[in-house]
C-alpha cells in the first residue's frame, strides 16, 4: 500500500515536473528516489522506516514511469513506438523472471536485508547510468501544433 500510494503521488508530480523540466532529468530523479527507497528498506531499523522507504520507491517509480512514456512519445516515430515499447517491456519482464529464479538462493545467502541492499545498489547503478545519459543528451521539446482554422 505504501508503495502504491507513493506511485500515485510520483505519477501526479511527474506530470507537473515534465511540463517544466527535461523528462530525462525527471527520469533520473525518479530512478534515484526508487533506488534510495529500496536502500532505505534494507537499512530500516523499524517498520515505519520500511513503509517510508517503500513509499519513496513507489514515488520514484511513478516519476520515472511517467517520464519514460513522455520520452518515448517525444523521441520516437509512431511507426516504431510499439516495437520499442515491446523490447523495453521484454527486458523488464526478463529481469523479473530472472529474479524469480534467483530469489530463493539470494534470500538464503543474503537474507531479506541483503536482497533489499542488492536491489538498492542496482537502483543506484541504474541511476548513475541514467544521470550520465541525461547530462549527455536531452529529449526534444514537443512541436507546437499548427493553429486550427475554421
mmCIF file of C-alpha atoms in Angstrom:
data_model
loop_
_atom_site.group_PDB
_atom_site.id
_atom_site.type_symbol
_atom_site.label_atom_id
_atom_site.label_comp_id
_atom_site.label_asym_id
_atom_site.label_seq_id
_atom_site.Cartn_x
_atom_site.Cartn_y
_atom_site.Cartn_z
ATOM 1 C CA UNK A 1 0.000 0.000 0.000
ATOM 2 C CA UNK A 2 2.806 2.411 0.858
ATOM 3 C CA UNK A 3 4.481 1.722 -2.478
ATOM 4 C CA UNK A 4 1.190 2.180 -4.334
ATOM 5 C CA UNK A 5 0.436 5.465 -2.596
ATOM 6 C CA UNK A 6 3.942 6.676 -3.364
ATOM 7 C CA UNK A 7 3.465 5.690 -7.005
ATOM 8 C CA UNK A 8 0.231 7.667 -7.233
ATOM 9 C CA UNK A 9 1.949 10.731 -5.786
ATOM 10 C CA UNK A 10 5.003 10.320 -8.016
ATOM 11 C CA UNK A 11 2.862 9.962 -11.126
ATOM 12 C CA UNK A 12 0.900 13.088 -10.247
ATOM 13 C CA UNK A 13 4.037 15.133 -9.580
ATOM 14 C CA UNK A 14 5.722 13.785 -12.735
ATOM 15 C CA UNK A 15 3.088 15.387 -14.929
ATOM 16 C CA UNK A 16 3.844 18.775 -13.446
ATOM 17 C CA UNK A 17 7.623 18.305 -13.436
ATOM 18 C CA UNK A 18 7.884 17.142 -17.039
ATOM 19 C CA UNK A 19 5.945 20.211 -18.148
ATOM 20 C CA UNK A 20 8.819 22.382 -16.844
ATOM 21 C CA UNK A 21 11.871 20.133 -16.972
ATOM 22 C CA UNK A 22 13.557 17.745 -19.370
ATOM 23 C CA UNK A 23 11.895 14.334 -18.941
ATOM 24 C CA UNK A 24 15.333 12.676 -18.820
ATOM 25 C CA UNK A 25 16.113 14.656 -15.681
ATOM 26 C CA UNK A 26 12.775 13.669 -14.134
ATOM 27 C CA UNK A 27 13.516 10.061 -15.097
ATOM 28 C CA UNK A 28 16.946 10.268 -13.432
ATOM 29 C CA UNK A 29 15.468 11.811 -10.275
ATOM 30 C CA UNK A 30 12.777 9.118 -10.159
ATOM 31 C CA UNK A 31 15.368 6.391 -10.599
ATOM 32 C CA UNK A 32 17.395 7.838 -7.735
ATOM 33 C CA UNK A 33 14.321 8.040 -5.494
ATOM 34 C CA UNK A 34 13.436 4.435 -6.331
ATOM 35 C CA UNK A 35 16.932 3.146 -5.502
ATOM 36 C CA UNK A 36 17.152 5.252 -2.350
ATOM 37 C CA UNK A 37 13.785 3.947 -1.172
ATOM 38 C CA UNK A 38 14.829 0.309 -1.683
ATOM 39 C CA UNK A 39 18.128 1.025 0.088
ATOM 40 C CA UNK A 40 16.235 2.603 2.971
ATOM 41 C CA UNK A 41 14.163 -0.571 3.333
ATOM 42 C CA UNK A 42 17.406 -2.569 3.585
ATOM 43 C CA UNK A 43 18.711 -0.349 6.376
ATOM 44 C CA UNK A 44 15.419 0.222 8.193
ATOM 45 C CA UNK A 45 15.605 -0.300 11.952
ATOM 46 C CA UNK A 46 11.809 -0.291 12.342
ATOM 47 C CA UNK A 47 8.661 -0.942 10.327
ATOM 48 C CA UNK A 48 7.677 2.753 9.903
ATOM 49 C CA UNK A 49 11.024 3.321 8.167
ATOM 50 C CA UNK A 50 10.276 0.356 5.887
ATOM 51 C CA UNK A 51 6.957 1.992 4.976
ATOM 52 C CA UNK A 52 8.717 5.286 4.255
ATOM 53 C CA UNK A 53 11.254 3.505 2.034
ATOM 54 C CA UNK A 54 8.507 1.714 0.144
ATOM 55 C CA UNK A 55 6.604 4.982 -0.321
ATOM 56 C CA UNK A 56 9.771 6.667 -1.609
ATOM 57 C CA UNK A 57 10.494 3.823 -4.024
ATOM 58 C CA UNK A 58 6.880 3.970 -5.224
ATOM 59 C CA UNK A 59 7.151 7.719 -5.779
ATOM 60 C CA UNK A 60 10.332 7.164 -7.755
ATOM 61 C CA UNK A 61 8.595 4.509 -9.828
ATOM 62 C CA UNK A 62 5.735 6.901 -10.586
ATOM 63 C CA UNK A 63 8.199 9.614 -11.578
ATOM 64 C CA UNK A 64 10.353 7.542 -13.875
ATOM 65 C CA UNK A 65 7.452 5.569 -15.336
ATOM 66 C CA UNK A 66 5.623 8.719 -16.379
ATOM 67 C CA UNK A 67 8.789 10.392 -17.655
ATOM 68 C CA UNK A 68 9.694 7.228 -19.588
ATOM 69 C CA UNK A 69 6.442 7.308 -21.532
ATOM 70 C CA UNK A 70 6.906 11.001 -22.333
ATOM 71 C CA UNK A 71 10.463 10.338 -23.519
ATOM 72 C CA UNK A 72 9.142 7.646 -25.859
ATOM 73 C CA UNK A 73 6.385 9.909 -27.159
ATOM 74 C CA UNK A 74 8.729 12.790 -27.861
ATOM 75 C CA UNK A 75 11.665 10.792 -29.194
ATOM 76 C CA UNK A 76 10.210 8.026 -31.317
ATOM 77 C CA UNK A 77 8.436 7.884 -34.616
ATOM 78 C CA UNK A 78 4.973 6.408 -34.101
ATOM 79 C CA UNK A 79 5.807 3.646 -36.584
ATOM 80 C CA UNK A 80 8.404 2.147 -34.211
ATOM 81 C CA UNK A 81 6.802 3.004 -30.856
ATOM 82 C CA UNK A 82 5.212 -0.432 -30.425
ATOM 83 C CA UNK A 83 8.434 -2.289 -31.171
ATOM 84 C CA UNK A 84 10.488 -0.143 -28.810
ATOM 85 C CA UNK A 85 7.928 -0.498 -26.004
ATOM 86 C CA UNK A 86 7.756 -4.259 -26.592
ATOM 87 C CA UNK A 87 11.549 -4.501 -26.313
ATOM 88 C CA UNK A 88 11.602 -2.389 -23.141
ATOM 89 C CA UNK A 89 8.829 -4.411 -21.501
ATOM 90 C CA UNK A 90 10.545 -7.654 -22.540
ATOM 91 C CA UNK A 91 13.746 -6.581 -20.809
ATOM 92 C CA UNK A 92 11.766 -5.628 -17.709
ATOM 93 C CA UNK A 93 9.859 -8.911 -17.675
ATOM 94 C CA UNK A 94 13.075 -10.818 -18.329
ATOM 95 C CA UNK A 95 14.667 -9.307 -15.242
ATOM 96 C CA UNK A 96 11.557 -10.175 -13.215
ATOM 97 C CA UNK A 97 11.769 -13.765 -14.431
ATOM 98 C CA UNK A 98 15.483 -13.923 -13.613
ATOM 99 C CA UNK A 99 14.842 -12.522 -10.147
ATOM 100 C CA UNK A 100 12.236 -15.210 -9.501
ATOM 101 C CA UNK A 101 14.722 -17.926 -10.449
ATOM 102 C CA UNK A 102 17.396 -16.429 -8.188
ATOM 103 C CA UNK A 103 15.152 -15.309 -5.311
ATOM 104 C CA UNK A 104 15.418 -18.405 -3.140
ATOM 105 C CA UNK A 105 19.182 -18.650 -3.290
ATOM 106 C CA UNK A 106 19.640 -14.912 -2.800
ATOM 107 C CA UNK A 107 17.332 -14.878 0.215
ATOM 108 C CA UNK A 108 19.074 -17.902 1.679
ATOM 109 C CA UNK A 109 22.530 -16.455 1.126
ATOM 110 C CA UNK A 110 21.969 -12.748 1.773
ATOM 111 C CA UNK A 111 18.848 -12.587 3.922
ATOM 112 C CA UNK A 112 15.988 -10.156 3.402
ATOM 113 C CA UNK A 113 18.028 -7.037 4.176
ATOM 114 C CA UNK A 114 20.797 -8.209 1.881
ATOM 115 C CA UNK A 115 18.393 -8.691 -1.000
ATOM 116 C CA UNK A 116 16.974 -5.198 -0.487
ATOM 117 C CA UNK A 117 20.532 -3.838 -0.275
ATOM 118 C CA UNK A 118 21.324 -5.558 -3.569
ATOM 119 C CA UNK A 119 18.204 -4.009 -5.095
ATOM 120 C CA UNK A 120 19.193 -0.591 -3.773
ATOM 121 C CA UNK A 121 22.683 -0.994 -5.219
ATOM 122 C CA UNK A 122 21.153 -1.950 -8.572
ATOM 123 C CA UNK A 123 18.951 1.141 -8.397
ATOM 124 C CA UNK A 124 21.990 3.278 -7.600
ATOM 125 C CA UNK A 125 23.921 1.829 -10.548
ATOM 126 C CA UNK A 126 20.978 2.445 -12.873
ATOM 127 C CA UNK A 127 20.729 5.996 -11.573
ATOM 128 C CA UNK A 128 24.365 6.688 -12.428
ATOM 129 C CA UNK A 129 23.808 5.425 -15.962
ATOM 130 C CA UNK A 130 20.622 7.462 -16.388
ATOM 131 C CA UNK A 131 22.199 10.640 -14.956
ATOM 132 C CA UNK A 132 25.167 10.354 -17.301
ATOM 133 C CA UNK A 133 22.798 9.829 -20.242
ATOM 134 C CA UNK A 134 20.645 12.772 -19.133
ATOM 135 C CA UNK A 135 23.682 15.038 -18.957
ATOM 136 C CA UNK A 136 24.836 13.964 -22.415
ATOM 137 C CA UNK A 137 21.529 14.455 -24.239
ATOM 138 C CA UNK A 138 18.069 15.917 -23.944
ATOM 139 C CA UNK A 139 14.601 14.995 -25.071
ATOM 140 C CA UNK A 140 13.240 17.168 -27.866
ATOM 141 C CA UNK A 141 10.600 19.671 -26.848
ATOM 142 C CA UNK A 142 7.145 19.000 -28.214
ATOM 143 C CA UNK A 143 6.416 20.633 -31.518
ATOM 144 C CA UNK A 144 3.849 23.392 -31.489
ATOM 145 C CA UNK A 145 0.559 22.325 -33.008
ATOM 146 C CA UNK A 146 -0.471 24.293 -36.073
ATOM 147 C CA UNK A 147 -3.299 26.702 -35.472
ATOM 148 C CA UNK A 148 -6.647 25.204 -36.307
ATOM 149 C CA UNK A 149 -8.660 27.014 -38.907
ATOM 150 C CA UNK A 150 -12.359 27.302 -39.489
#
